[in-house]
């Protein structure tokens, strides 16, 4: 509004948006956030063209910063053990349980915070994520492993609240965890560990256990298999083990012959 609020649509130029875009970096925004602002302006002007207010979009094809945000942190066994120990013993039980749930399911934080008991079947060991919550805007089903089931059964919210994770103080659904998470990760000795890294760690555990990328894609709910492809390098050890098994069998046959 500050930059464009007093301008008519046909007076907004590519230069205006370019200056606005790059100035956001000086305001302290991350490159990805700067790009989101530019994309929003571009989308608005595309709609103006579609609705007949403009003949063409002046910022169509504007150059974006396109930062490489594919930063992934995977916990090694020692780090994972240290974090789980903190999550099992810290007094902030609700946030700790959310983090343990993310580690056990590979779910996104928002999916866990909005999870309701009506979508959970402990008997069938599944959790359905509705389209309104799923990033892909499609219903997806998450298989619940033993650690996830054990955690859910210990929550004490089933039959009392609609949501899985409820504040012990307000009795309302948890909406934010980052302040507590910062303290928990410091306590575990990993001050840079992001909550989303729990999802990456879950995926890495699957890959290193020899699960296929197809399986990982569907468990994580990736609509694009190329997103899952980033975990391919993690499964190389398992692939080597598989190749070694084949080699051993061929060796036995050769020796027998």
PDB file of C-alpha atoms in Angstrom:
ATOM      1  CA  UNK A   1       0.000   0.000   0.000  1.00  0.00           C
ATOM      2  CA  UNK A   2       2.825   2.378   0.878  1.00  0.00           C
ATOM      3  CA  UNK A   3       4.553   1.871  -2.480  1.00  0.00           C
ATOM      4  CA  UNK A   4       1.629   1.452  -4.854  1.00  0.00           C
ATOM      5  CA  UNK A   5      -1.506   2.530  -2.995  1.00  0.00           C
ATOM      6  CA  UNK A   6      -1.755   5.934  -4.699  1.00  0.00           C
ATOM      7  CA  UNK A   7      -0.920   4.703  -8.202  1.00  0.00           C
ATOM      8  CA  UNK A   8      -3.360   3.790 -10.945  1.00  0.00           C
ATOM      9  CA  UNK A   9      -2.872   0.309 -12.339  1.00  0.00           C
ATOM     10  CA  UNK A  10      -1.676   1.575 -15.714  1.00  0.00           C
ATOM     11  CA  UNK A  11       0.948   3.774 -14.015  1.00  0.00           C
ATOM     12  CA  UNK A  12       2.755   0.879 -12.292  1.00  0.00           C
ATOM     13  CA  UNK A  13       5.939   0.116 -14.174  1.00  0.00           C
ATOM     14  CA  UNK A  14       8.390  -2.748 -14.219  1.00  0.00           C
ATOM     15  CA  UNK A  15      10.983  -0.414 -12.726  1.00  0.00           C
ATOM     16  CA  UNK A  16       8.651   0.443  -9.824  1.00  0.00           C
ATOM     17  CA  UNK A  17       8.201  -3.205  -8.916  1.00  0.00           C
ATOM     18  CA  UNK A  18      11.885  -4.006  -9.412  1.00  0.00           C
ATOM     19  CA  UNK A  19      12.907  -1.220  -7.003  1.00  0.00           C
ATOM     20  CA  UNK A  20      10.247  -2.335  -4.523  1.00  0.00           C
ATOM     21  CA  UNK A  21      11.434  -5.938  -4.805  1.00  0.00           C
ATOM     22  CA  UNK A  22      15.123  -5.294  -4.155  1.00  0.00           C
ATOM     23  CA  UNK A  23      14.442  -2.701  -1.429  1.00  0.00           C
ATOM     24  CA  UNK A  24      12.833  -5.428   0.675  1.00  0.00           C
ATOM     25  CA  UNK A  25      16.264  -6.962   1.223  1.00  0.00           C
ATOM     26  CA  UNK A  26      17.351  -3.744   2.941  1.00  0.00           C
ATOM     27  CA  UNK A  27      14.310  -4.103   5.183  1.00  0.00           C
ATOM     28  CA  UNK A  28      15.741  -7.365   6.466  1.00  0.00           C
ATOM     29  CA  UNK A  29      13.534  -9.812   4.565  1.00  0.00           C
ATOM     30  CA  UNK A  30      14.926 -13.091   3.323  1.00  0.00           C
ATOM     31  CA  UNK A  31      15.372 -13.476  -0.425  1.00  0.00           C
ATOM     32  CA  UNK A  32      12.515 -15.979  -0.620  1.00  0.00           C
ATOM     33  CA  UNK A  33      10.186 -13.541   1.155  1.00  0.00           C
ATOM     34  CA  UNK A  34      11.199 -10.764  -1.254  1.00  0.00           C
ATOM     35  CA  UNK A  35      10.295 -13.046  -4.149  1.00  0.00           C
ATOM     36  CA  UNK A  36       6.910 -13.805  -2.588  1.00  0.00           C
ATOM     37  CA  UNK A  37       6.124 -10.068  -2.565  1.00  0.00           C
ATOM     38  CA  UNK A  38       7.053  -9.738  -6.234  1.00  0.00           C
ATOM     39  CA  UNK A  39       5.017 -12.808  -7.143  1.00  0.00           C
ATOM     40  CA  UNK A  40       1.999 -11.356  -5.354  1.00  0.00           C
ATOM     41  CA  UNK A  41       2.245  -8.095  -7.315  1.00  0.00           C
ATOM     42  CA  UNK A  42       2.641 -10.069 -10.536  1.00  0.00           C
ATOM     43  CA  UNK A  43      -0.414 -12.168  -9.716  1.00  0.00           C
ATOM     44  CA  UNK A  44      -2.494  -9.071  -8.946  1.00  0.00           C
ATOM     45  CA  UNK A  45      -1.573  -7.488 -12.268  1.00  0.00           C
ATOM     46  CA  UNK A  46      -2.258 -10.740 -14.117  1.00  0.00           C
ATOM     47  CA  UNK A  47      -5.759 -10.645 -12.673  1.00  0.00           C
ATOM     48  CA  UNK A  48      -6.088  -7.016 -13.759  1.00  0.00           C
ATOM     49  CA  UNK A  49      -5.333  -8.134 -17.318  1.00  0.00           C
ATOM     50  CA  UNK A  50      -7.735 -11.072 -17.041  1.00  0.00           C
ATOM     51  CA  UNK A  51     -10.525  -8.799 -15.769  1.00  0.00           C
ATOM     52  CA  UNK A  52      -9.956  -6.181 -18.465  1.00  0.00           C
ATOM     53  CA  UNK A  53      -8.381  -3.389 -16.396  1.00  0.00           C
ATOM     54  CA  UNK A  54      -4.991  -3.639 -18.144  1.00  0.00           C
ATOM     55  CA  UNK A  55      -3.929  -4.608 -21.635  1.00  0.00           C
ATOM     56  CA  UNK A  56      -0.733  -6.306 -20.466  1.00  0.00           C
ATOM     57  CA  UNK A  57       1.169  -7.035 -17.275  1.00  0.00           C
ATOM     58  CA  UNK A  58       4.184  -4.692 -16.988  1.00  0.00           C
ATOM     59  CA  UNK A  59       6.003  -7.061 -14.625  1.00  0.00           C
ATOM     60  CA  UNK A  60       5.424 -10.300 -16.516  1.00  0.00           C
ATOM     61  CA  UNK A  61       8.704 -12.206 -16.464  1.00  0.00           C
ATOM     62  CA  UNK A  62      10.273 -10.003 -13.779  1.00  0.00           C
ATOM     63  CA  UNK A  63      13.573 -11.461 -12.602  1.00  0.00           C
ATOM     64  CA  UNK A  64      13.388 -13.068  -9.175  1.00  0.00           C
ATOM     65  CA  UNK A  65      16.166 -13.734  -6.698  1.00  0.00           C
ATOM     66  CA  UNK A  66      15.370 -17.473  -6.674  1.00  0.00           C
ATOM     67  CA  UNK A  67      17.394 -18.398  -3.579  1.00  0.00           C
ATOM     68  CA  UNK A  68      18.351 -22.010  -3.052  1.00  0.00           C
ATOM     69  CA  UNK A  69      16.265 -22.852  -0.003  1.00  0.00           C
ATOM     70  CA  UNK A  70      16.691 -26.601  -0.190  1.00  0.00           C
ATOM     71  CA  UNK A  71      18.527 -26.624   3.118  1.00  0.00           C
ATOM     72  CA  UNK A  72      18.085 -29.938   4.818  1.00  0.00           C
ATOM     73  CA  UNK A  73      19.379 -31.054   8.167  1.00  0.00           C
ATOM     74  CA  UNK A  74      19.347 -34.723   9.056  1.00  0.00           C
ATOM     75  CA  UNK A  75      19.958 -35.868  12.597  1.00  0.00           C
ATOM     76  CA  UNK A  76      22.592 -38.537  13.027  1.00  0.00           C
ATOM     77  CA  UNK A  77      21.837 -41.350  15.536  1.00  0.00           C
ATOM     78  CA  UNK A  78      23.599 -39.564  18.403  1.00  0.00           C
ATOM     79  CA  UNK A  79      21.774 -36.292  17.759  1.00  0.00           C
ATOM     80  CA  UNK A  80      18.455 -38.081  17.394  1.00  0.00           C
ATOM     81  CA  UNK A  81      18.934 -39.886  20.696  1.00  0.00           C
ATOM     82  CA  UNK A  82      19.853 -36.628  22.415  1.00  0.00           C
ATOM     83  CA  UNK A  83      16.808 -34.815  21.050  1.00  0.00           C
ATOM     84  CA  UNK A  84      14.395 -37.622  21.906  1.00  0.00           C
ATOM     85  CA  UNK A  85      15.753 -37.702  25.447  1.00  0.00           C
ATOM     86  CA  UNK A  86      14.949 -34.001  25.820  1.00  0.00           C
ATOM     87  CA  UNK A  87      11.509 -34.412  24.269  1.00  0.00           C
ATOM     88  CA  UNK A  88      10.655 -37.282  26.602  1.00  0.00           C
ATOM     89  CA  UNK A  89      11.721 -35.538  29.792  1.00  0.00           C
ATOM     90  CA  UNK A  90      11.121 -31.791  29.380  1.00  0.00           C
ATOM     91  CA  UNK A  91       8.204 -30.246  31.281  1.00  0.00           C
ATOM     92  CA  UNK A  92       6.667 -28.638  28.166  1.00  0.00           C
ATOM     93  CA  UNK A  93       4.794 -31.836  27.437  1.00  0.00           C
ATOM     94  CA  UNK A  94       2.411 -30.658  24.722  1.00  0.00           C
ATOM     95  CA  UNK A  95       5.098 -29.131  22.508  1.00  0.00           C
ATOM     96  CA  UNK A  96       7.384 -32.098  23.166  1.00  0.00           C
ATOM     97  CA  UNK A  97       4.590 -34.453  22.111  1.00  0.00           C
ATOM     98  CA  UNK A  98       4.041 -32.461  18.921  1.00  0.00           C
ATOM     99  CA  UNK A  99       7.739 -32.729  18.065  1.00  0.00           C
ATOM    100  CA  UNK A 100       7.743 -36.471  18.786  1.00  0.00           C
ATOM    101  CA  UNK A 101       4.655 -36.849  16.590  1.00  0.00           C
ATOM    102  CA  UNK A 102       6.411 -35.033  13.736  1.00  0.00           C
ATOM    103  CA  UNK A 103       9.431 -37.301  14.127  1.00  0.00           C
ATOM    104  CA  UNK A 104       7.200 -40.383  14.057  1.00  0.00           C
ATOM    105  CA  UNK A 105       5.032 -39.398  11.078  1.00  0.00           C
ATOM    106  CA  UNK A 106       7.009 -36.952   8.930  1.00  0.00           C
ATOM    107  CA  UNK A 107       4.029 -34.606   9.036  1.00  0.00           C
ATOM    108  CA  UNK A 108       4.225 -30.849   8.567  1.00  0.00           C
ATOM    109  CA  UNK A 109       3.793 -28.711  11.660  1.00  0.00           C
ATOM    110  CA  UNK A 110       0.503 -27.185  10.496  1.00  0.00           C
ATOM    111  CA  UNK A 111      -0.883 -30.650   9.768  1.00  0.00           C
ATOM    112  CA  UNK A 112      -0.144 -31.736  13.337  1.00  0.00           C
ATOM    113  CA  UNK A 113      -1.478 -28.568  14.964  1.00  0.00           C
ATOM    114  CA  UNK A 114      -4.802 -28.865  13.105  1.00  0.00           C
ATOM    115  CA  UNK A 115      -5.129 -32.648  13.504  1.00  0.00           C
ATOM    116  CA  UNK A 116      -8.471 -33.776  14.954  1.00  0.00           C
ATOM    117  CA  UNK A 117      -9.405 -37.054  16.561  1.00  0.00           C
ATOM    118  CA  UNK A 118     -12.200 -37.599  14.049  1.00  0.00           C
ATOM    119  CA  UNK A 119      -9.531 -38.180  11.404  1.00  0.00           C
ATOM    120  CA  UNK A 120      -7.533 -40.683  13.470  1.00  0.00           C
ATOM    121  CA  UNK A 121      -8.190 -44.414  13.540  1.00  0.00           C
ATOM    122  CA  UNK A 122      -6.048 -46.125  16.142  1.00  0.00           C
ATOM    123  CA  UNK A 123      -7.444 -49.540  15.189  1.00  0.00           C
ATOM    124  CA  UNK A 124      -6.619 -49.142  11.494  1.00  0.00           C
ATOM    125  CA  UNK A 125      -3.384 -47.276  12.348  1.00  0.00           C
ATOM    126  CA  UNK A 126      -4.094 -44.386  10.005  1.00  0.00           C
ATOM    127  CA  UNK A 127      -4.469 -40.614  10.208  1.00  0.00           C
ATOM    128  CA  UNK A 128      -6.319 -38.806   7.462  1.00  0.00           C
ATOM    129  CA  UNK A 129      -5.306 -35.241   6.635  1.00  0.00           C
ATOM    130  CA  UNK A 130      -8.213 -33.352   5.020  1.00  0.00           C
ATOM    131  CA  UNK A 131      -7.765 -31.413   1.801  1.00  0.00           C
ATOM    132  CA  UNK A 132      -8.273 -28.117   3.638  1.00  0.00           C
ATOM    133  CA  UNK A 133      -5.109 -28.773   5.639  1.00  0.00           C
ATOM    134  CA  UNK A 134      -2.971 -30.730   3.192  1.00  0.00           C
ATOM    135  CA  UNK A 135      -0.437 -28.685   1.242  1.00  0.00           C
ATOM    136  CA  UNK A 136      -1.415 -30.531  -1.939  1.00  0.00           C
ATOM    137  CA  UNK A 137      -5.091 -29.661  -1.314  1.00  0.00           C
ATOM    138  CA  UNK A 138      -5.887 -33.360  -1.538  1.00  0.00           C
ATOM    139  CA  UNK A 139      -6.893 -35.791   1.176  1.00  0.00           C
ATOM    140  CA  UNK A 140      -3.962 -37.939   2.176  1.00  0.00           C
ATOM    141  CA  UNK A 141      -3.566 -40.808   4.581  1.00  0.00           C
ATOM    142  CA  UNK A 142      -0.600 -41.143   6.925  1.00  0.00           C
ATOM    143  CA  UNK A 143       0.246 -44.603   8.312  1.00  0.00           C
ATOM    144  CA  UNK A 144       0.769 -44.584  12.065  1.00  0.00           C
ATOM    145  CA  UNK A 145       3.743 -46.573  13.296  1.00  0.00           C
ATOM    146  CA  UNK A 146       4.150 -47.951  16.802  1.00  0.00           C
ATOM    147  CA  UNK A 147       5.837 -44.844  18.217  1.00  0.00           C
ATOM    148  CA  UNK A 148       3.093 -42.603  16.827  1.00  0.00           C
ATOM    149  CA  UNK A 149       0.364 -44.840  18.243  1.00  0.00           C
ATOM    150  CA  UNK A 150       2.047 -44.973  21.645  1.00  0.00           C
ATOM    151  CA  UNK A 151       2.270 -41.192  21.722  1.00  0.00           C
ATOM    152  CA  UNK A 152      -1.366 -40.686  20.666  1.00  0.00           C
ATOM    153  CA  UNK A 153      -2.614 -43.083  23.309  1.00  0.00           C
ATOM    154  CA  UNK A 154      -0.706 -41.136  25.975  1.00  0.00           C
ATOM    155  CA  UNK A 155      -2.089 -37.691  25.069  1.00  0.00           C
ATOM    156  CA  UNK A 156      -5.256 -37.909  27.134  1.00  0.00           C
ATOM    157  CA  UNK A 157      -7.219 -35.639  24.788  1.00  0.00           C
ATOM    158  CA  UNK A 158      -9.250 -38.323  22.995  1.00  0.00           C
ATOM    159  CA  UNK A 159     -12.916 -38.018  23.962  1.00  0.00           C
ATOM    160  CA  UNK A 160     -12.270 -34.713  25.742  1.00  0.00           C
ATOM    161  CA  UNK A 161     -11.185 -32.407  22.928  1.00  0.00           C
ATOM    162  CA  UNK A 162     -11.627 -32.278  19.159  1.00  0.00           C
ATOM    163  CA  UNK A 163      -7.941 -31.622  18.532  1.00  0.00           C
ATOM    164  CA  UNK A 164      -5.046 -33.939  19.332  1.00  0.00           C
ATOM    165  CA  UNK A 165      -2.770 -31.302  20.795  1.00  0.00           C
ATOM    166  CA  UNK A 166      -4.358 -28.977  23.332  1.00  0.00           C
ATOM    167  CA  UNK A 167      -2.763 -26.488  25.724  1.00  0.00           C
ATOM    168  CA  UNK A 168      -2.732 -27.707  29.306  1.00  0.00           C
ATOM    169  CA  UNK A 169      -3.353 -24.129  30.449  1.00  0.00           C
ATOM    170  CA  UNK A 170      -5.942 -22.691  28.031  1.00  0.00           C
ATOM    171  CA  UNK A 171      -7.494 -26.035  27.004  1.00  0.00           C
ATOM    172  CA  UNK A 172      -7.457 -24.711  23.450  1.00  0.00           C
ATOM    173  CA  UNK A 173      -5.606 -26.087  20.408  1.00  0.00           C
ATOM    174  CA  UNK A 174      -1.914 -25.223  20.220  1.00  0.00           C
ATOM    175  CA  UNK A 175      -1.283 -22.642  17.500  1.00  0.00           C
ATOM    176  CA  UNK A 176       2.448 -21.904  17.881  1.00  0.00           C
ATOM    177  CA  UNK A 177       5.439 -23.836  19.169  1.00  0.00           C
ATOM    178  CA  UNK A 178       8.473 -21.858  18.042  1.00  0.00           C
ATOM    179  CA  UNK A 179       9.289 -20.106  21.331  1.00  0.00           C
ATOM    180  CA  UNK A 180       9.302 -23.378  23.255  1.00  0.00           C
ATOM    181  CA  UNK A 181      11.035 -25.150  20.367  1.00  0.00           C
ATOM    182  CA  UNK A 182      13.931 -22.679  20.523  1.00  0.00           C
ATOM    183  CA  UNK A 183      14.483 -23.609  24.159  1.00  0.00           C
ATOM    184  CA  UNK A 184      14.177 -27.345  23.489  1.00  0.00           C
ATOM    185  CA  UNK A 185      16.713 -27.360  20.671  1.00  0.00           C
ATOM    186  CA  UNK A 186      19.142 -25.349  22.791  1.00  0.00           C
ATOM    187  CA  UNK A 187      18.698 -27.892  25.565  1.00  0.00           C
ATOM    188  CA  UNK A 188      19.467 -30.675  23.079  1.00  0.00           C
ATOM    189  CA  UNK A 189      22.609 -28.851  21.922  1.00  0.00           C
ATOM    190  CA  UNK A 190      21.294 -28.136  18.416  1.00  0.00           C
ATOM    191  CA  UNK A 191      20.497 -24.396  18.331  1.00  0.00           C
ATOM    192  CA  UNK A 192      20.000 -24.313  14.554  1.00  0.00           C
ATOM    193  CA  UNK A 193      17.638 -27.274  14.300  1.00  0.00           C
ATOM    194  CA  UNK A 194      14.400 -26.225  12.601  1.00  0.00           C
ATOM    195  CA  UNK A 195      11.058 -27.833  13.372  1.00  0.00           C
ATOM    196  CA  UNK A 196      10.810 -28.796   9.680  1.00  0.00           C
ATOM    197  CA  UNK A 197      14.064 -30.744  10.026  1.00  0.00           C
ATOM    198  CA  UNK A 198      12.084 -33.356  11.958  1.00  0.00           C
ATOM    199  CA  UNK A 199      10.236 -34.115   8.711  1.00  0.00           C
ATOM    200  CA  UNK A 200      13.534 -34.391   6.846  1.00  0.00           C
ATOM    201  CA  UNK A 201      14.904 -36.699   9.530  1.00  0.00           C
ATOM    202  CA  UNK A 202      11.856 -38.974   9.258  1.00  0.00           C
ATOM    203  CA  UNK A 203      12.357 -39.161   5.486  1.00  0.00           C
ATOM    204  CA  UNK A 204      16.063 -39.896   5.898  1.00  0.00           C
ATOM    205  CA  UNK A 205      15.243 -42.760   8.282  1.00  0.00           C
ATOM    206  CA  UNK A 206      12.950 -44.245   5.639  1.00  0.00           C
ATOM    207  CA  UNK A 207      15.532 -43.822   2.880  1.00  0.00           C
ATOM    208  CA  UNK A 208      18.340 -45.312   4.932  1.00  0.00           C
ATOM    209  CA  UNK A 209      16.111 -48.255   5.833  1.00  0.00           C
ATOM    210  CA  UNK A 210      15.871 -49.133   2.173  1.00  0.00           C
ATOM    211  CA  UNK A 211      12.341 -47.864   1.525  1.00  0.00           C
ATOM    212  CA  UNK A 212      11.669 -46.837  -2.060  1.00  0.00           C
ATOM    213  CA  UNK A 213      11.305 -43.219  -3.129  1.00  0.00           C
ATOM    214  CA  UNK A 214       7.766 -44.090  -4.231  1.00  0.00           C
ATOM    215  CA  UNK A 215       6.913 -45.128  -0.665  1.00  0.00           C
ATOM    216  CA  UNK A 216       8.582 -42.042   0.796  1.00  0.00           C
ATOM    217  CA  UNK A 217       6.731 -39.771  -1.636  1.00  0.00           C
ATOM    218  CA  UNK A 218       3.338 -41.103  -0.632  1.00  0.00           C
ATOM    219  CA  UNK A 219       4.006 -41.158   3.097  1.00  0.00           C
ATOM    220  CA  UNK A 220       5.228 -37.547   3.029  1.00  0.00           C
ATOM    221  CA  UNK A 221       2.447 -36.454   0.687  1.00  0.00           C
ATOM    222  CA  UNK A 222       4.682 -35.023  -2.038  1.00  0.00           C
ATOM    223  CA  UNK A 223       2.678 -34.301  -5.191  1.00  0.00           C
ATOM    224  CA  UNK A 224       5.873 -34.028  -7.242  1.00  0.00           C
ATOM    225  CA  UNK A 225       8.278 -37.005  -7.163  1.00  0.00           C
ATOM    226  CA  UNK A 226      11.141 -34.612  -7.893  1.00  0.00           C
ATOM    227  CA  UNK A 227      10.708 -33.204  -4.383  1.00  0.00           C
ATOM    228  CA  UNK A 228      11.259 -36.684  -2.962  1.00  0.00           C
ATOM    229  CA  UNK A 229      14.282 -37.203  -5.203  1.00  0.00           C
ATOM    230  CA  UNK A 230      16.401 -35.136  -2.812  1.00  0.00           C
ATOM    231  CA  UNK A 231      16.462 -38.154  -0.488  1.00  0.00           C
ATOM    232  CA  UNK A 232      17.874 -40.458  -3.160  1.00  0.00           C
ATOM    233  CA  UNK A 233      21.462 -39.941  -2.044  1.00  0.00           C
ATOM    234  CA  UNK A 234      20.573 -41.073   1.461  1.00  0.00           C
ATOM    235  CA  UNK A 235      19.528 -44.494   0.204  1.00  0.00           C
ATOM    236  CA  UNK A 236      22.841 -45.227  -1.541  1.00  0.00           C
ATOM    237  CA  UNK A 237      24.088 -47.208   1.442  1.00  0.00           C
ATOM    238  CA  UNK A 238      20.999 -49.394   1.320  1.00  0.00           C
ATOM    239  CA  UNK A 239      21.385 -49.826  -2.421  1.00  0.00           C
ATOM    240  CA  UNK A 240      24.992 -50.855  -1.911  1.00  0.00           C
ATOM    241  CA  UNK A 241      23.906 -53.429   0.664  1.00  0.00           C
ATOM    242  CA  UNK A 242      21.335 -54.758  -1.797  1.00  0.00           C
ATOM    243  CA  UNK A 243      23.970 -54.999  -4.526  1.00  0.00           C
ATOM    244  CA  UNK A 244      26.312 -56.756  -2.111  1.00  0.00           C
ATOM    245  CA  UNK A 245      23.637 -59.343  -1.365  1.00  0.00           C
ATOM    246  CA  UNK A 246      23.260 -60.074  -5.064  1.00  0.00           C
ATOM    247  CA  UNK A 247      27.016 -60.276  -5.410  1.00  0.00           C
ATOM    248  CA  UNK A 248      27.245 -62.722  -2.527  1.00  0.00           C
ATOM    249  CA  UNK A 249      24.617 -64.978  -4.072  1.00  0.00           C
ATOM    250  CA  UNK A 250      26.357 -64.927  -7.451  1.00  0.00           C
ATOM    251  CA  UNK A 251      29.624 -65.707  -5.695  1.00  0.00           C
ATOM    252  CA  UNK A 252      28.131 -68.777  -4.004  1.00  0.00           C
ATOM    253  CA  UNK A 253      26.719 -70.030  -7.307  1.00  0.00           C
ATOM    254  CA  UNK A 254      30.051 -69.514  -9.002  1.00  0.00           C
ATOM    255  CA  UNK A 255      31.917 -71.373  -6.272  1.00  0.00           C
ATOM    256  CA  UNK A 256      29.418 -74.226  -6.382  1.00  0.00           C
ATOM    257  CA  UNK A 257      29.889 -74.530 -10.126  1.00  0.00           C
TER     258      UNK A 257
END
